[in-house]
PDB file of C-alpha atoms in Angstrom:
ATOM      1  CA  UNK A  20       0.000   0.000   0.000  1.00 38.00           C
ATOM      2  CA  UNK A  21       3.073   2.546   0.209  1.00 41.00           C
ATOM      3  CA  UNK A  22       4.054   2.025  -2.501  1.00 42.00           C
ATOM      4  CA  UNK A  23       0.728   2.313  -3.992  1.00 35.00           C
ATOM      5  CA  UNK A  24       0.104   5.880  -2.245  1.00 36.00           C
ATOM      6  CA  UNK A  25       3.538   7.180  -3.560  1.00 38.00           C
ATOM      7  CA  UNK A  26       3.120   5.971  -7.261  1.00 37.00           C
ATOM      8  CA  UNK A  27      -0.189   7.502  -7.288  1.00 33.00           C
ATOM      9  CA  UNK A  28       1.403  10.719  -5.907  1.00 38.00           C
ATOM     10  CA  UNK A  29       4.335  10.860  -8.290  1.00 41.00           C
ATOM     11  CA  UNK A  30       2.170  10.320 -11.349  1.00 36.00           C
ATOM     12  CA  UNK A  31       0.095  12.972 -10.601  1.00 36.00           C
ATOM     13  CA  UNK A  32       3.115  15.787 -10.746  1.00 39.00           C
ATOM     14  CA  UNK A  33       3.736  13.397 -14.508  1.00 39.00           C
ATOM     15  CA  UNK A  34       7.401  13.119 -12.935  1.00 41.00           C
ATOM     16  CA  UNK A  35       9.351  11.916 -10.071  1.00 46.00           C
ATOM     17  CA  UNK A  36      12.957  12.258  -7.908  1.00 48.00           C
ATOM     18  CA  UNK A  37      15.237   9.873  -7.475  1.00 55.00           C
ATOM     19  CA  UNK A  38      18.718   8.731  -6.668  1.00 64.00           C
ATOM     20  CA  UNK A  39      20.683   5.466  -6.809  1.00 68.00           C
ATOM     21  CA  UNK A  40      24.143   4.707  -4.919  1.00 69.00           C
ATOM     22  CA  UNK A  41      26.866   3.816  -7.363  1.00 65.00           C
ATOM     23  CA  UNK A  42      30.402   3.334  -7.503  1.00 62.00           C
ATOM     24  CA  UNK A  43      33.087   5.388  -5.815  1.00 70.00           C
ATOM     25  CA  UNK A  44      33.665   7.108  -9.020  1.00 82.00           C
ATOM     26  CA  UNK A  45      30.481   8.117  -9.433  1.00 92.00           C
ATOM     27  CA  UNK A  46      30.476   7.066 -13.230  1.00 90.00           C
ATOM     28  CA  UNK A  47      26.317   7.624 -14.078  1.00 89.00           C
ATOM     29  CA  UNK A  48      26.478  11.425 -12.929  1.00 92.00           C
ATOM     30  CA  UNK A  49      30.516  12.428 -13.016  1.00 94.00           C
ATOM     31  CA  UNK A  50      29.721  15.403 -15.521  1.00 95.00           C
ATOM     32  CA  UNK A  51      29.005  17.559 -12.045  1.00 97.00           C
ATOM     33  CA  UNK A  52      32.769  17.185 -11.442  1.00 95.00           C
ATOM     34  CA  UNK A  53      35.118  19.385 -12.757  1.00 93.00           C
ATOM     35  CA  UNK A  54      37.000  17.135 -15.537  1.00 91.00           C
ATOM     36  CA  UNK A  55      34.470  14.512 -14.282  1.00 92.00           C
ATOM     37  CA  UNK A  56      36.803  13.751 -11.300  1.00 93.00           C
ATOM     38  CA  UNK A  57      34.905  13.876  -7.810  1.00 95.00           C
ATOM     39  CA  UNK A  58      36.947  15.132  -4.977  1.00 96.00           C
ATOM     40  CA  UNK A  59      40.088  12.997  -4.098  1.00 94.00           C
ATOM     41  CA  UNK A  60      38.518  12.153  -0.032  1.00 94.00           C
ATOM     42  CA  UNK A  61      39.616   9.258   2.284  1.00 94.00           C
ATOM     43  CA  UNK A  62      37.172   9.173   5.010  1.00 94.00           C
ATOM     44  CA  UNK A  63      38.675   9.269   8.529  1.00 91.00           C
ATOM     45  CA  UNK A  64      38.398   5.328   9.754  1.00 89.00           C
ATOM     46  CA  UNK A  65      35.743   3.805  10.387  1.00 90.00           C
ATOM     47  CA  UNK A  66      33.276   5.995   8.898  1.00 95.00           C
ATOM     48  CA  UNK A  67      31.536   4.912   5.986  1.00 95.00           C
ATOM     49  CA  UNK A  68      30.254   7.000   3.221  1.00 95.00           C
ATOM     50  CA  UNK A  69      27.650   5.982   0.107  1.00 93.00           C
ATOM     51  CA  UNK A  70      28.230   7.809  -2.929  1.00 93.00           C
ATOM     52  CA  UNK A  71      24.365   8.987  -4.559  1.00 91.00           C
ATOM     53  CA  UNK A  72      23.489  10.138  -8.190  1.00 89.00           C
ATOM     54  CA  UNK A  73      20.282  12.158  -7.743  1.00 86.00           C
ATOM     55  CA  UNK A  74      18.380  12.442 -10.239  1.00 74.00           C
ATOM     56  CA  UNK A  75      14.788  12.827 -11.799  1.00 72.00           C
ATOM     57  CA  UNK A  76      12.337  10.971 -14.226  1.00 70.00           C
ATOM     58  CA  UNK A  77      10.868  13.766 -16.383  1.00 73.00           C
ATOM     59  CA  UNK A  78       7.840  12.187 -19.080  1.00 76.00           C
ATOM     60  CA  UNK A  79       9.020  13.761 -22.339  1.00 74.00           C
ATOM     61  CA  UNK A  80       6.785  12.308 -25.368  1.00 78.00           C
ATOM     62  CA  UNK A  81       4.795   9.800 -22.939  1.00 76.00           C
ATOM     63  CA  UNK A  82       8.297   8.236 -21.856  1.00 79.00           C
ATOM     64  CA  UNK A  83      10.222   8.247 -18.664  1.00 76.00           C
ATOM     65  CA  UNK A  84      13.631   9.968 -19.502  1.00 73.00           C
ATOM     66  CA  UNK A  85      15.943   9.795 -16.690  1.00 74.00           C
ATOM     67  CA  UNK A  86      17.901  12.733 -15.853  1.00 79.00           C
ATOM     68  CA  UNK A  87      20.434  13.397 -13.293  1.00 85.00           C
ATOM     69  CA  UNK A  88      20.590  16.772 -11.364  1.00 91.00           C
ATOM     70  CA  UNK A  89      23.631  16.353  -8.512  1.00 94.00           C
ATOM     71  CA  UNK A  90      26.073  14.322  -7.092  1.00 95.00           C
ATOM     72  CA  UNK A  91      26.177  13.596  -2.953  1.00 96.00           C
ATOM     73  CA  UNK A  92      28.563  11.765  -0.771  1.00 97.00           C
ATOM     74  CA  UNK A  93      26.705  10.872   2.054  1.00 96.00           C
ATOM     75  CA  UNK A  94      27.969   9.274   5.446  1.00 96.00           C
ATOM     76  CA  UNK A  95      25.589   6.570   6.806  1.00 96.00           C
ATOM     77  CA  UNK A  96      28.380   7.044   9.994  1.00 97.00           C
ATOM     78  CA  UNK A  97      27.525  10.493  10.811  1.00 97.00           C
ATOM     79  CA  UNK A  98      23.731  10.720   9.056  1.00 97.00           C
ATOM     80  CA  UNK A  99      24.968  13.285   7.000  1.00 98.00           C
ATOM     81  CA  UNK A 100      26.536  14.354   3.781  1.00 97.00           C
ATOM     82  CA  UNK A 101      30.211  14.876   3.497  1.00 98.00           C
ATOM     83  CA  UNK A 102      29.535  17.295  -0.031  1.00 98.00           C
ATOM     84  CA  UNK A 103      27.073  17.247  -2.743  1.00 98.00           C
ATOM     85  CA  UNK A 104      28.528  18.649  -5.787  1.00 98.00           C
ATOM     86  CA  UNK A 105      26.070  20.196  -8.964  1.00 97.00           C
ATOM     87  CA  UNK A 106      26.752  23.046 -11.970  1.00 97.00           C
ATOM     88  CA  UNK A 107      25.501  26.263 -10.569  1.00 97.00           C
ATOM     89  CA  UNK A 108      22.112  27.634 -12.298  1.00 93.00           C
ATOM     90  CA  UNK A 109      20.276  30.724 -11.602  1.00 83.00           C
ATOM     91  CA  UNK A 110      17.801  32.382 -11.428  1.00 81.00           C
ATOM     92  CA  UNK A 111      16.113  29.831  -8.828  1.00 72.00           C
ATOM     93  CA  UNK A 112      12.750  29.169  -8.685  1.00 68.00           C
ATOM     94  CA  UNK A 113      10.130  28.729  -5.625  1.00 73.00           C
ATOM     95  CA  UNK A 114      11.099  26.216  -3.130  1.00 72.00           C
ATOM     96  CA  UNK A 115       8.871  23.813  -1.223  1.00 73.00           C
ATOM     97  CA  UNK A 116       9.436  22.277   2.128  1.00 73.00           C
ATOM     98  CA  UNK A 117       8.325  18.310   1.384  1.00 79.00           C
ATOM     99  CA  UNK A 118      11.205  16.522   2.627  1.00 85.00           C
ATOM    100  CA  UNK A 119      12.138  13.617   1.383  1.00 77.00           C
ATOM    101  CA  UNK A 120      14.739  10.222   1.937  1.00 72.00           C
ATOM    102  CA  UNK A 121      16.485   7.434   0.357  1.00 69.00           C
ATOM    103  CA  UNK A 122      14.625   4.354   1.134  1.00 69.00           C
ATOM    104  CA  UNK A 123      17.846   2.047  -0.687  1.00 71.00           C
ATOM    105  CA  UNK A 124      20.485   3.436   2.070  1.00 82.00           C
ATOM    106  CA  UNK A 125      18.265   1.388   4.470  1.00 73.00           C
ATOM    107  CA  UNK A 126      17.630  -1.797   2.217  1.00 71.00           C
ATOM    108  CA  UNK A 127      14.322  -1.315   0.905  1.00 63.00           C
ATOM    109  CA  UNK A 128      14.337  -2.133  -2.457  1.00 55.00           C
ATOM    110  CA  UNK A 129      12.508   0.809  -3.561  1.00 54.00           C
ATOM    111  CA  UNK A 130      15.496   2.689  -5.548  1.00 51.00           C
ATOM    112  CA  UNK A 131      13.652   6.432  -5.637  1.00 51.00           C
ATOM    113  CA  UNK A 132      14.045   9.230  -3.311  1.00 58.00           C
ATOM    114  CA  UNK A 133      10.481   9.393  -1.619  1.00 56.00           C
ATOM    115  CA  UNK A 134       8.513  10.131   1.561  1.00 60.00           C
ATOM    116  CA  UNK A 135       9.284   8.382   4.356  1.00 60.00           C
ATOM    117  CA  UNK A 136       5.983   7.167   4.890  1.00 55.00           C
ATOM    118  CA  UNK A 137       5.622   4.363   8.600  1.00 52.00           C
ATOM    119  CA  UNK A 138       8.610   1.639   7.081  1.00 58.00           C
ATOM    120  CA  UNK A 139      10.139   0.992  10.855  1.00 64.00           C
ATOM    121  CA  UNK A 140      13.279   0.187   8.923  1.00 74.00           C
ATOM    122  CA  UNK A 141      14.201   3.461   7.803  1.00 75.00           C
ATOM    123  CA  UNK A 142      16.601   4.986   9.574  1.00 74.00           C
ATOM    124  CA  UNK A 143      19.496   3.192  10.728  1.00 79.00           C
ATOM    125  CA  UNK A 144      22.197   4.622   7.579  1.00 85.00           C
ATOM    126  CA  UNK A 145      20.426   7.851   6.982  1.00 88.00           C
ATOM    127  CA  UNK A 146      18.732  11.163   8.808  1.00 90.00           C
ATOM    128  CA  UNK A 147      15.090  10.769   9.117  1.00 90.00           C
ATOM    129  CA  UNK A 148      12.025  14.070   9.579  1.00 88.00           C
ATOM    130  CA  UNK A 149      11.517  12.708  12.971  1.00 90.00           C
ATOM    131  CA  UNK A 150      15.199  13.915  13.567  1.00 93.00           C
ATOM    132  CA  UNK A 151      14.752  17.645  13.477  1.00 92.00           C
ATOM    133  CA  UNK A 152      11.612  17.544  15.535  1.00 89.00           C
ATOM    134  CA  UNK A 153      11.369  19.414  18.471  1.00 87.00           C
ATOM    135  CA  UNK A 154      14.685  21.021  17.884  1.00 90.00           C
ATOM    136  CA  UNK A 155      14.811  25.209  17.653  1.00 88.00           C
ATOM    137  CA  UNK A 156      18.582  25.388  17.468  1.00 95.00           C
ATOM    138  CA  UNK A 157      19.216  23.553  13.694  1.00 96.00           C
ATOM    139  CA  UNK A 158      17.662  23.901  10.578  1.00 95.00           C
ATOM    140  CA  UNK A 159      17.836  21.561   7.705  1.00 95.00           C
ATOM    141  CA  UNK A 160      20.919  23.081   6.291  1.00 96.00           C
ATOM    142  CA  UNK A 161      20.714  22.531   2.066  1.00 96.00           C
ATOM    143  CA  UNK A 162      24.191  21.611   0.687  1.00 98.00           C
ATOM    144  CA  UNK A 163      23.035  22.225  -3.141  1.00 96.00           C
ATOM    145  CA  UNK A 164      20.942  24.914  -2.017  1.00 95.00           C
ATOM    146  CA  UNK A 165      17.743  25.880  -4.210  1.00 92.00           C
ATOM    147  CA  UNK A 166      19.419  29.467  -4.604  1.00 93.00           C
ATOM    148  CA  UNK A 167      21.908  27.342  -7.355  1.00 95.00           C
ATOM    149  CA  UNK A 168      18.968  26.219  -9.430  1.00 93.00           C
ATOM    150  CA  UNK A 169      17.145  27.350 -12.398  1.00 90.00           C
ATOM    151  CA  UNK A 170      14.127  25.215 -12.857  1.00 87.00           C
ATOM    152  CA  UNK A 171      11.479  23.034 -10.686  1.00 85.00           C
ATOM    153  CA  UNK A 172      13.125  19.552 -11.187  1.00 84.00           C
ATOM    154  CA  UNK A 173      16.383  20.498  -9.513  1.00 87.00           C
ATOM    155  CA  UNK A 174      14.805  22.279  -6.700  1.00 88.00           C
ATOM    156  CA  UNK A 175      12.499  19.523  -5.815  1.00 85.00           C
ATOM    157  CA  UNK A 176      15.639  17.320  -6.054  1.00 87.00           C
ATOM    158  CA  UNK A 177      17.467  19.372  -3.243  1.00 91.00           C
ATOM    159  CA  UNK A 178      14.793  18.306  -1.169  1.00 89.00           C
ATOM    160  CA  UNK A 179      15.960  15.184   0.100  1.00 91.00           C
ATOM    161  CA  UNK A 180      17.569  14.820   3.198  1.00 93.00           C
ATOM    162  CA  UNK A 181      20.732  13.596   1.984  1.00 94.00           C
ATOM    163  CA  UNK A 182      21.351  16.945   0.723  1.00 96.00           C
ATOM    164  CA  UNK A 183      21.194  18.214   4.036  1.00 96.00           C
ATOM    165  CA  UNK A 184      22.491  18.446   8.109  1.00 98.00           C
ATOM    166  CA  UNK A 185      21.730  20.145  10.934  1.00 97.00           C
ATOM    167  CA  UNK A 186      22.932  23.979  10.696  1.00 98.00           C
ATOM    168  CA  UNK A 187      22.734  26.458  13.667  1.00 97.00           C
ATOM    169  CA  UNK A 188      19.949  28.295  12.236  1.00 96.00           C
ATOM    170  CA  UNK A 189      21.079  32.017  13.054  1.00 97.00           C
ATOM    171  CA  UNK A 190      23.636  30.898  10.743  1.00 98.00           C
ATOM    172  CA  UNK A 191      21.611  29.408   8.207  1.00 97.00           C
ATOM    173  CA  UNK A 192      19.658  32.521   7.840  1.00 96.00           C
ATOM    174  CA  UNK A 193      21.961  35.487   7.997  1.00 97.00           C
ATOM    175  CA  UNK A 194      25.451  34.626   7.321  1.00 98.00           C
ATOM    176  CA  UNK A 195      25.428  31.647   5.338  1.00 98.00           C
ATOM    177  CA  UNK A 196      22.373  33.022   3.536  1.00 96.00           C
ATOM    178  CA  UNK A 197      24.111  36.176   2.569  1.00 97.00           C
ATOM    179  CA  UNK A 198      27.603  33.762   1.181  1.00 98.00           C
ATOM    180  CA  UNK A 199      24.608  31.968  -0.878  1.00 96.00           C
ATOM    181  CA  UNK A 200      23.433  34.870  -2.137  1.00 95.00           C
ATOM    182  CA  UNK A 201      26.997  36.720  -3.002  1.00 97.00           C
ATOM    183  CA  UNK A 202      27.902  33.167  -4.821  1.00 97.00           C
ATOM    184  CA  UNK A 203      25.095  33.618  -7.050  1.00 96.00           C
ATOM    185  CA  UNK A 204      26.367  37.076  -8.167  1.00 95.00           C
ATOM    186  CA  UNK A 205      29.527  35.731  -8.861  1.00 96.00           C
ATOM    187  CA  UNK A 206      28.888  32.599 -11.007  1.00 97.00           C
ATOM    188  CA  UNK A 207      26.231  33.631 -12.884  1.00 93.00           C
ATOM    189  CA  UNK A 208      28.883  35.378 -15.053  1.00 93.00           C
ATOM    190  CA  UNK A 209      30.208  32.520 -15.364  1.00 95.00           C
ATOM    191  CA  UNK A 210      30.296  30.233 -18.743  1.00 94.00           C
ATOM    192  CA  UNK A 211      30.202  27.348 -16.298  1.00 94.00           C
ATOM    193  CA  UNK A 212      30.881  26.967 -12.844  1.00 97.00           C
ATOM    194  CA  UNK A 213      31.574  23.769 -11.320  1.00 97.00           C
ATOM    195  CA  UNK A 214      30.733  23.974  -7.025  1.00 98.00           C
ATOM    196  CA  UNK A 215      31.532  21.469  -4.301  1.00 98.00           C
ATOM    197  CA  UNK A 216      29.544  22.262  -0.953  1.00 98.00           C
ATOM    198  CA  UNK A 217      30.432  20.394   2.308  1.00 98.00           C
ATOM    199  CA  UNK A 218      29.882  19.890   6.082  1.00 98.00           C
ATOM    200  CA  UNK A 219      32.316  19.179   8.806  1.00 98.00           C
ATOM    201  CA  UNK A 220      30.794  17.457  11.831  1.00 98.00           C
ATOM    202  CA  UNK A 221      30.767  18.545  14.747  1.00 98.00           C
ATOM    203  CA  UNK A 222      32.465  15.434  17.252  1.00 96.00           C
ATOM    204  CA  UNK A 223      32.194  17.058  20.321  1.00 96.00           C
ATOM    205  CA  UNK A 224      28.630  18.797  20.273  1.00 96.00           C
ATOM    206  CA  UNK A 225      25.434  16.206  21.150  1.00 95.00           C
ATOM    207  CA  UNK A 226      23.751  14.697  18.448  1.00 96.00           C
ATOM    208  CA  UNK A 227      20.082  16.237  16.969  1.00 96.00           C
ATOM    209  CA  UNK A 228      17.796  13.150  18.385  1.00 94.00           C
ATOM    210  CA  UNK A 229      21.128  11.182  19.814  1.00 94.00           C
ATOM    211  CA  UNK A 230      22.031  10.121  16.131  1.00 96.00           C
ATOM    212  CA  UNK A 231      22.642  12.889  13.258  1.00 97.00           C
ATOM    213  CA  UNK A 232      26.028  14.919  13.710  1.00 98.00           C
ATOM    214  CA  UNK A 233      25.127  18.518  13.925  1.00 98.00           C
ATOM    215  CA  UNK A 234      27.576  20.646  11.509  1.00 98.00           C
ATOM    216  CA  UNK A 235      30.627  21.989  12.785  1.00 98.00           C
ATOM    217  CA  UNK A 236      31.525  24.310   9.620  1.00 98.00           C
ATOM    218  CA  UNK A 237      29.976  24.601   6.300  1.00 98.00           C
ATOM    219  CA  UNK A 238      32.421  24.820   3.106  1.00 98.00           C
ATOM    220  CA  UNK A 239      31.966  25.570  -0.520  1.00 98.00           C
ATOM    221  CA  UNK A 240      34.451  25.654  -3.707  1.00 98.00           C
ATOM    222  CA  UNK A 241      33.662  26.802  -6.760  1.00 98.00           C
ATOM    223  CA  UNK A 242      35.549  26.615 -10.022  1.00 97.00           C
ATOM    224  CA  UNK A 243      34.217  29.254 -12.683  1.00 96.00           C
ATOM    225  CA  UNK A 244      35.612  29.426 -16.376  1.00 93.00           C
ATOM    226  CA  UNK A 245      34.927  33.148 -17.738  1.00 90.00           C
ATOM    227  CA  UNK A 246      36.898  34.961 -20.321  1.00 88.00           C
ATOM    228  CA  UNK A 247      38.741  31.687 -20.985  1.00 87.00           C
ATOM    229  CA  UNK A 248      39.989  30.923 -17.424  1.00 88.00           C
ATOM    230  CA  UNK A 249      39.104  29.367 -14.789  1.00 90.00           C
ATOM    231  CA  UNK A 250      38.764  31.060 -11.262  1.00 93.00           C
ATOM    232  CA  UNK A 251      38.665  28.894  -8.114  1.00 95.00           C
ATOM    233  CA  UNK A 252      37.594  30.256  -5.099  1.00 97.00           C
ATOM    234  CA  UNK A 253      37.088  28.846  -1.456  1.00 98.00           C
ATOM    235  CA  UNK A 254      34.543  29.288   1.673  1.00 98.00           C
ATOM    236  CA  UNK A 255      34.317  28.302   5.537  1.00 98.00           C
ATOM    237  CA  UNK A 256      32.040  29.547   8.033  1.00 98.00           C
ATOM    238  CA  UNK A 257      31.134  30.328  10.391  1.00 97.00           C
ATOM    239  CA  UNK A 258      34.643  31.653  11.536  1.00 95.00           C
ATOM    240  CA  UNK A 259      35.701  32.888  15.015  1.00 92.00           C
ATOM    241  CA  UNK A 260      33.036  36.056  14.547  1.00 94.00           C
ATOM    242  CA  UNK A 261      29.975  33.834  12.927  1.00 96.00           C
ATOM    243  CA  UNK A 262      31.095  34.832   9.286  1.00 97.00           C
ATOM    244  CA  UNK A 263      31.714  33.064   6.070  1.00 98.00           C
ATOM    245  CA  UNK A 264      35.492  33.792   5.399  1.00 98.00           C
ATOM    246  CA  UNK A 265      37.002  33.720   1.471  1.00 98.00           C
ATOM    247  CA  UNK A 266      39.887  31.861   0.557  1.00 96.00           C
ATOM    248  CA  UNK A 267      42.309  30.215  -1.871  1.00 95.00           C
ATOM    249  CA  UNK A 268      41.541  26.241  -2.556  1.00 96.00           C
ATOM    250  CA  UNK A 269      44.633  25.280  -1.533  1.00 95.00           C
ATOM    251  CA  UNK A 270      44.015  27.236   1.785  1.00 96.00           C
ATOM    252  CA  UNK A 271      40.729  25.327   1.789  1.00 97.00           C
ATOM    253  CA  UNK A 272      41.996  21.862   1.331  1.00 96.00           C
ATOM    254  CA  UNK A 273      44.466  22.783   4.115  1.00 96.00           C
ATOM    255  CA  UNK A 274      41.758  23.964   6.601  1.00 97.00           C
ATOM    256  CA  UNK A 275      39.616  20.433   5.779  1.00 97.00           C
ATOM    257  CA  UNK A 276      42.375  18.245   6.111  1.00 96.00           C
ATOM    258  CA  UNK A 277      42.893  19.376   9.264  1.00 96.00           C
ATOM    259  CA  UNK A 278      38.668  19.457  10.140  1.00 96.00           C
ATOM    260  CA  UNK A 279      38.401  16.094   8.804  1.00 96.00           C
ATOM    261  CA  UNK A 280      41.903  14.449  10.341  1.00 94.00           C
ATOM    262  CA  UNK A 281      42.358  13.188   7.148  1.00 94.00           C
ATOM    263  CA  UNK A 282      45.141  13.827   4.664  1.00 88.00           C
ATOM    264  CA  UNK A 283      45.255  15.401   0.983  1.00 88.00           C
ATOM    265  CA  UNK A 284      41.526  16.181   0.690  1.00 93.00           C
ATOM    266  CA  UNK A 285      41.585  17.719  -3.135  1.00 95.00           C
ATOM    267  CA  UNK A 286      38.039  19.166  -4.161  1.00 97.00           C
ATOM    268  CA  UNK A 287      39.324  20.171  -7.610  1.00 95.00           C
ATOM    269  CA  UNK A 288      41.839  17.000  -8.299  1.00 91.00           C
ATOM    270  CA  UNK A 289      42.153  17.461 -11.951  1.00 69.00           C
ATOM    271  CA  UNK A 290      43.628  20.438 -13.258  1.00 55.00           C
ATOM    272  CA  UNK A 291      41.123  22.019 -16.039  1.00 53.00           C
ATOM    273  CA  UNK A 292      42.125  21.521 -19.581  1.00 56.00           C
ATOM    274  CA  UNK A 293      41.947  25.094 -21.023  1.00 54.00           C
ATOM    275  CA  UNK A 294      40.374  26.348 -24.561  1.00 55.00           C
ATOM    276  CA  UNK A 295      42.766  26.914 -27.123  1.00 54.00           C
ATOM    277  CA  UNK A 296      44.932  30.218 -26.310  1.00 47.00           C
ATOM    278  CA  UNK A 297      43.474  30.555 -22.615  1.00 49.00           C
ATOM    279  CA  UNK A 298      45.617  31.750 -19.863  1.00 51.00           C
ATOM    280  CA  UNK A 299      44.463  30.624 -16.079  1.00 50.00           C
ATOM    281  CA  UNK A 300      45.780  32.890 -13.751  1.00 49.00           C
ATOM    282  CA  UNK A 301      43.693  30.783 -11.148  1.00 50.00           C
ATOM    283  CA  UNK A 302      43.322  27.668 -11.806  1.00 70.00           C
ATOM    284  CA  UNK A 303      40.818  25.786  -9.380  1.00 86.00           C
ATOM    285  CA  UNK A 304      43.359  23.439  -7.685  1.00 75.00           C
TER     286      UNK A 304
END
């Protein structure tokens, strides 16, 4: 019967989200990575991370065309994403708040995103709704946030809570908000812009419902390629005043490596092949 209910409701919007985990290389939905390369990360040990292509069914001509829309390394250790990484789009459209999750992190072999309906057996890989209840600290904190998309598919495919984790929510809606907001000015310049956004957990703070590690830092990189060279810029926040602080990549990588406790964390690992005659000054590595 649940699945009943949510075939009836994704027919009736003629489309539906989805997402399947695949290979470490993310081979179905690469083309959201700069060169096609996803960032070069060695989880800290013993945590485990699922790599997701999300992606929608759109009905073009009476037939199901799949198409994917971002990329998401999620940790099933921490219940939340390490990055999700997507082409930046604008101008956005209208965001909803239906929230939804990935039934096939928990072993149900339903493969689409969808609600999360009563299966007792979702839950133990993933963040579930029940999760943020009751909580007035944290937000659901949008990696690919709907700011970065153009049209409705992508939005609604932000909605799932892989793409998110618990932000401070004074945060969320001033600082963070306004870095969003300044990132859109400066891609949509852009021929293309490649961006990579992240969370750090936080080890030391208590868990939202004793399971889902609340964020410690948000990052973003993003690699744009205007006037035939590519600019890569990097972001943290909050910083020691509640701010989202600018800097180089490599001053990024540095920062994460030392977040993470991992080593030689590379969001950009393959240098960009440039046009014919193009000078980078920056290249995003």
């Amino acid at each position: 019967m649940r699945h009943l209910v949510f075939l009836l409701l994704l027919f009736s919007v003629c489309f539906f989200t989805l997402s399947e985990v695949v290979d470490n290389n993310f081979s179905k939905c690469n083309e959201f990575f700069l060169n096609n390369a996803p960032p070069d990360f060695t989880p800290p040990a013993s945590v485990s991370v699922k790599p997701i292509c999300q992606c929608v069914w759109v009905e073009e001509n009476k037939k199901p065309q799949k198409k994917y829309m971002y990329a998401t390394l999620y940790s099933t250790t921490w219940k939340i994403p390490v990055y999700s990484a997507y082409v930046f789009a604008s101008p956005n459209v209208m965001r909803q708040d239906l929230w939804y999750i990935e039934p096939q992190l928990d072993g149900d072999s339903e493969p689409c995103m969808g609600p999360q309906g009563s299966d007792d057996n979702i839950g133990p890989n993933q963040a579930v709704n029940d999760d943020y209840k009751n909580n007035k600290k944290y937000n659901k904190g949008h990696l690919y946030p709907v700011l970065h998309t153009n049209n409705r598919h992508s939005m609604l495919a932000t909605s799932t809570l892989t793409n998110a984790a618990p932000q401070d929510s004074t945060f969320n809606k001033n600082a963070w908000l306004g870095h969003e907001r300044s990132v859109t000015e400066d891609l949509k310049s852009c021929v293309k812009a490649y961006v990579v956004t992240g969370v750090v957990p936080d080890m030391n703070a208590p868990k939202l419902n004793n399971r889902v590690y609340v964020s410690k830092y948000y990052w973003r990189a993003t690699c744009c390629l205007k006037n035939n060279q590519y600019i890569g810029k990097g972001y943290y926040g909050p910083d020691n005043n509640g701010k989202v602080q600018e800097l180089k990549i490599k001053e990024l990588q540095h920062k994460l490596n030392g977040f993470y406790q991992i080593q030689n964390f590379e969001v950009f690992p393959s240098v960009p092949k440039p046009p014919k005659q193009a000078k980078i000054d920056s290249p995003c590595n």
